[in-house]
mmCIF file of C-alpha atoms in Angstrom:
data_model
loop_
_atom_site.group_PDB
_atom_site.id
_atom_site.type_symbol
_atom_site.label_atom_id
_atom_site.label_comp_id
_atom_site.label_asym_id
_atom_site.label_seq_id
_atom_site.Cartn_x
_atom_site.Cartn_y
_atom_site.Cartn_z
ATOM 1 C CA MET A 153 107.361 86.844 56.968
ATOM 2 C CA ASN A 154 109.305 87.625 60.273
ATOM 3 C CA SER A 155 107.720 90.737 60.537
ATOM 4 C CA VAL A 156 104.256 89.712 60.317
ATOM 5 C CA ILE A 157 104.826 87.335 63.189
ATOM 6 C CA VAL A 158 106.418 90.228 65.303
ATOM 7 C CA TRP A 159 103.565 92.555 64.394
ATOM 8 C CA SER A 160 101.030 89.697 65.239
ATOM 9 C CA ILE A 161 102.355 89.425 68.641
ATOM 10 C CA ILE A 162 102.469 92.772 69.326
ATOM 11 C CA PHE A 163 98.851 93.056 68.195
ATOM 12 C CA VAL A 164 97.818 90.220 70.580
ATOM 13 C CA LEU A 165 99.482 91.588 73.323
ATOM 14 C CA ILE A 166 97.925 94.854 73.137
ATOM 15 C CA ALA A 167 94.666 93.251 72.726
ATOM 16 C CA LEU A 168 95.438 91.271 75.977
ATOM 17 C CA PHE A 169 96.431 94.534 77.760
ATOM 18 C CA ALA A 170 93.270 96.465 76.697
ATOM 19 C CA TYR A 171 91.322 93.405 77.732
ATOM 20 C CA TYR A 172 92.682 93.053 81.071
ATOM 21 C CA ALA A 173 92.740 96.696 82.263
ATOM 22 C CA THR A 174 89.053 97.098 81.266
ATOM 23 C CA ARG A 175 88.190 94.249 83.080
ATOM 24 C CA MET A 176 90.057 95.607 86.239
ATOM 25 C CA ALA A 177 88.479 98.919 85.799
ATOM 26 C CA ARG A 178 85.124 97.493 85.841
ATOM 27 C CA ARG A 179 86.136 95.293 89.120
ATOM 28 C CA ASP A 180 87.155 98.365 90.920
ATOM 29 C CA ASP A 181 84.205 100.442 89.960
ATOM 30 C CA ARG A 182 81.854 97.423 91.501
ATOM 31 C CA GLU A 183 84.033 97.342 94.620
ATOM 32 C CA ASP A 184 84.203 101.014 95.034
ATOM 33 C CA GLY A 185 80.602 101.578 95.938
ATOM 34 C CA LEU A 186 79.197 98.481 97.393
ATOM 35 C CA HIS A 187 75.887 98.979 96.160
ATOM 36 C CA ASP A 188 74.727 95.457 98.094
ATOM 37 C CA PHE A 189 72.724 97.160 100.635
ATOM 38 C CA GLY A 190 71.606 93.607 102.068
ATOM 39 C CA PHE A 191 75.445 93.214 102.943
ATOM 40 C CA ALA A 192 75.164 96.884 104.553
ATOM 41 C CA LEU A 193 72.355 95.699 106.716
ATOM 42 C CA LEU A 194 74.471 92.385 107.763
ATOM 43 C CA GLU A 195 77.317 94.263 108.437
ATOM 44 C CA PHE A 196 75.226 96.951 110.768
ATOM 45 C CA GLY A 197 73.493 93.992 112.476
ATOM 46 C CA ARG A 198 76.813 92.264 113.134
ATOM 47 C CA ALA A 199 78.139 96.014 114.493
ATOM 48 C CA PHE A 200 74.990 96.353 116.713
ATOM 49 C CA PRO A 201 72.890 93.114 117.351
ATOM 50 C CA ASN A 202 70.478 94.627 119.461
ATOM 51 C CA GLU A 203 69.280 97.312 117.158
ATOM 52 C CA ALA A 204 66.282 96.780 114.853
ATOM 53 C CA ILE A 205 66.361 98.530 111.495
ATOM 54 C CA ARG A 206 62.901 100.273 110.639
ATOM 55 C CA GLU A 207 64.073 102.112 107.520
ATOM 56 C CA ILE A 208 67.060 102.706 105.209
ATOM 57 C CA HIS A 209 68.158 105.518 102.612
ATOM 58 C CA ALA A 210 71.468 105.487 100.598
ATOM 59 C CA THR A 211 73.045 108.306 99.211
ATOM 60 C CA ALA A 212 72.947 108.580 95.433
ATOM 61 C CA ASP A 213 76.476 107.360 94.946
ATOM 62 C CA GLY A 214 75.871 104.293 97.259
ATOM 63 C CA ARG A 215 78.818 105.356 99.606
ATOM 64 C CA ALA A 216 76.817 106.142 102.589
ATOM 65 C CA VAL A 217 73.576 104.441 104.018
ATOM 66 C CA PHE A 218 71.657 106.051 106.823
ATOM 67 C CA VAL A 219 69.500 103.619 109.041
ATOM 68 C CA ARG A 220 66.374 104.459 111.155
ATOM 69 C CA LEU A 221 66.218 102.390 114.275
ATOM 70 C CA HIS A 222 63.309 101.071 115.878
ATOM 71 C CA ASP A 223 63.556 103.277 119.034
ATOM 72 C CA GLY A 224 64.264 106.285 116.664
ATOM 73 C CA LYS A 225 67.927 106.522 116.786
ATOM 74 C CA THR A 226 69.843 106.831 113.662
ATOM 75 C CA GLY A 227 72.812 105.315 112.208
ATOM 76 C CA ILE A 228 75.448 105.515 109.204
ATOM 77 C CA MET A 229 77.392 103.425 107.454
ATOM 78 C CA ARG A 230 80.197 104.138 105.167
ATOM 79 C CA SER A 231 81.619 102.162 102.340
ATOM 80 C CA HIS A 232 84.984 101.293 102.233
ATOM 81 C CA THR A 233 85.686 99.423 99.384
ATOM 82 C CA LYS A 234 85.173 95.523 100.825
ATOM 83 C CA HIS A 235 83.326 96.518 103.988
ATOM 84 C CA TYR A 236 81.127 99.248 105.901
ATOM 85 C CA ALA A 237 82.126 101.068 108.739
ATOM 86 C CA CYS A 238 79.085 101.485 110.999
ATOM 87 C CA HIS A 239 78.119 104.214 113.450
ATOM 88 C CA LEU A 240 75.545 104.566 115.921
ATOM 89 C CA ILE A 241 74.747 108.330 116.088
ATOM 90 C CA LYS A 242 74.349 109.324 119.775
ATOM 91 C CA PRO A 243 71.795 112.042 120.817
ATOM 92 C CA GLY A 244 73.250 115.456 120.392
ATOM 93 C CA ARG A 245 76.503 114.746 118.461
ATOM 94 C CA VAL A 246 75.470 115.528 114.998
ATOM 95 C CA ARG A 247 75.245 119.217 113.359
ATOM 96 C CA VAL A 248 73.460 119.231 109.783
ATOM 97 C CA GLN A 249 73.686 122.168 107.357
ATOM 98 C CA GLY A 250 71.497 122.581 104.314
ATOM 99 C CA GLN A 251 72.928 123.029 101.195
ATOM 100 C CA GLU A 252 72.154 124.767 98.083
ATOM 101 C CA GLY A 253 70.980 121.757 96.357
ATOM 102 C CA ALA A 254 67.702 120.356 98.193
ATOM 103 C CA ARG A 255 69.034 116.749 97.535
ATOM 104 C CA SER A 256 72.181 117.355 99.877
ATOM 105 C CA PHE A 257 73.105 118.412 103.363
ATOM 106 C CA ARG A 258 76.394 118.462 105.145
ATOM 107 C CA ALA A 259 76.873 116.412 108.310
ATOM 108 C CA GLU A 260 79.461 116.636 111.101
ATOM 109 C CA PHE A 261 79.394 113.739 113.555
ATOM 110 C CA LEU A 262 81.188 114.815 116.666
ATOM 111 C CA ASP A 263 82.062 111.079 117.790
ATOM 112 C CA ALA A 264 83.335 109.926 114.544
ATOM 113 C CA PRO A 265 84.618 112.777 112.353
ATOM 114 C CA ALA A 266 85.822 110.215 109.572
ATOM 115 C CA ASN A 267 81.983 110.245 108.777
ATOM 116 C CA ASP A 268 81.761 113.852 108.308
ATOM 117 C CA GLY A 269 80.592 114.949 104.741
ATOM 118 C CA LEU A 270 78.556 116.261 102.309
ATOM 119 C CA PHE A 271 75.637 113.603 101.442
ATOM 120 C CA THR A 272 73.733 113.609 98.036
ATOM 121 C CA PHE A 273 70.307 111.398 97.604
ATOM 122 C CA ARG A 274 68.361 110.808 94.784
ATOM 123 C CA THR A 275 65.506 112.842 95.570
ATOM 124 C CA GLU A 276 64.562 115.844 97.844
ATOM 125 C CA ALA A 277 62.300 113.735 99.699
ATOM 126 C CA GLU A 278 64.849 111.326 100.987
ATOM 127 C CA ALA A 279 67.223 114.303 101.771
ATOM 128 C CA ALA A 280 64.836 115.578 103.769
ATOM 129 C CA GLU A 281 63.740 112.529 105.769
ATOM 130 C CA VAL A 282 67.290 111.608 106.646
ATOM 131 C CA SER A 283 67.928 115.015 107.583
ATOM 132 C CA LEU A 284 64.809 115.085 109.923
ATOM 133 C CA TRP A 285 66.234 111.827 111.271
ATOM 134 C CA LEU A 286 69.385 113.532 112.486
ATOM 135 C CA LEU A 287 67.940 116.359 113.676
ATOM 136 C CA GLY A 288 65.353 114.234 115.582
ATOM 137 C CA ASN A 289 68.377 112.443 117.058
ATOM 138 C CA TYR A 290 69.782 115.450 117.844
ATOM 139 C CA VAL A 291 67.397 116.108 120.852
ATOM 140 C CA SER A 292 68.171 113.517 123.581
ATOM 141 C CA SER A 293 65.724 111.073 124.688
ATOM 142 C CA ALA A 294 65.926 112.657 128.531
ATOM 143 C CA ASP A 295 64.741 116.091 126.677
ATOM 144 C CA LYS A 296 62.077 114.077 125.062
ATOM 145 C CA ASP A 297 60.623 112.910 128.331
ATOM 146 C CA VAL A 298 60.876 116.348 129.775
ATOM 147 C CA ALA A 299 58.902 117.670 127.057
ATOM 148 C CA GLU A 300 56.092 114.873 127.304
ATOM 149 C CA ASP A 301 55.667 115.302 130.891
ATOM 150 C CA GLY A 302 55.470 118.878 130.572
ATOM 151 C CA ALA A 303 52.527 118.709 127.896
#
């Protein structure tokens, strides 16, 4: 009878440990890739209150969100567990390289190297659109004005 009680206690402890470990793993997965893009937009609005967001695209894993602003500028938000780090990309301060997969590109942010990385999107169209935003952002507004005046 005594061994039955000991084994019962051991079984209950193992079950509680398994339940707790599973619950913690699920919580970590949810916090890892903050897929609440509404929260991301609020964070960007807080960081840059004078910028109006026109369009938004997130990477397939939800760890990076790119925003297209009303005046043609581009921004990036990187998920860091419980918050987003927001960065407004200045003209001429980003380099983009295509990758073998058409849904991916590598970007190097000269003003914010912590944002550098390989970005993979759900579709080829999303990756192409965001890379065009970044490449369009590569040309400064002064260069655009000169090109329009000469045309």
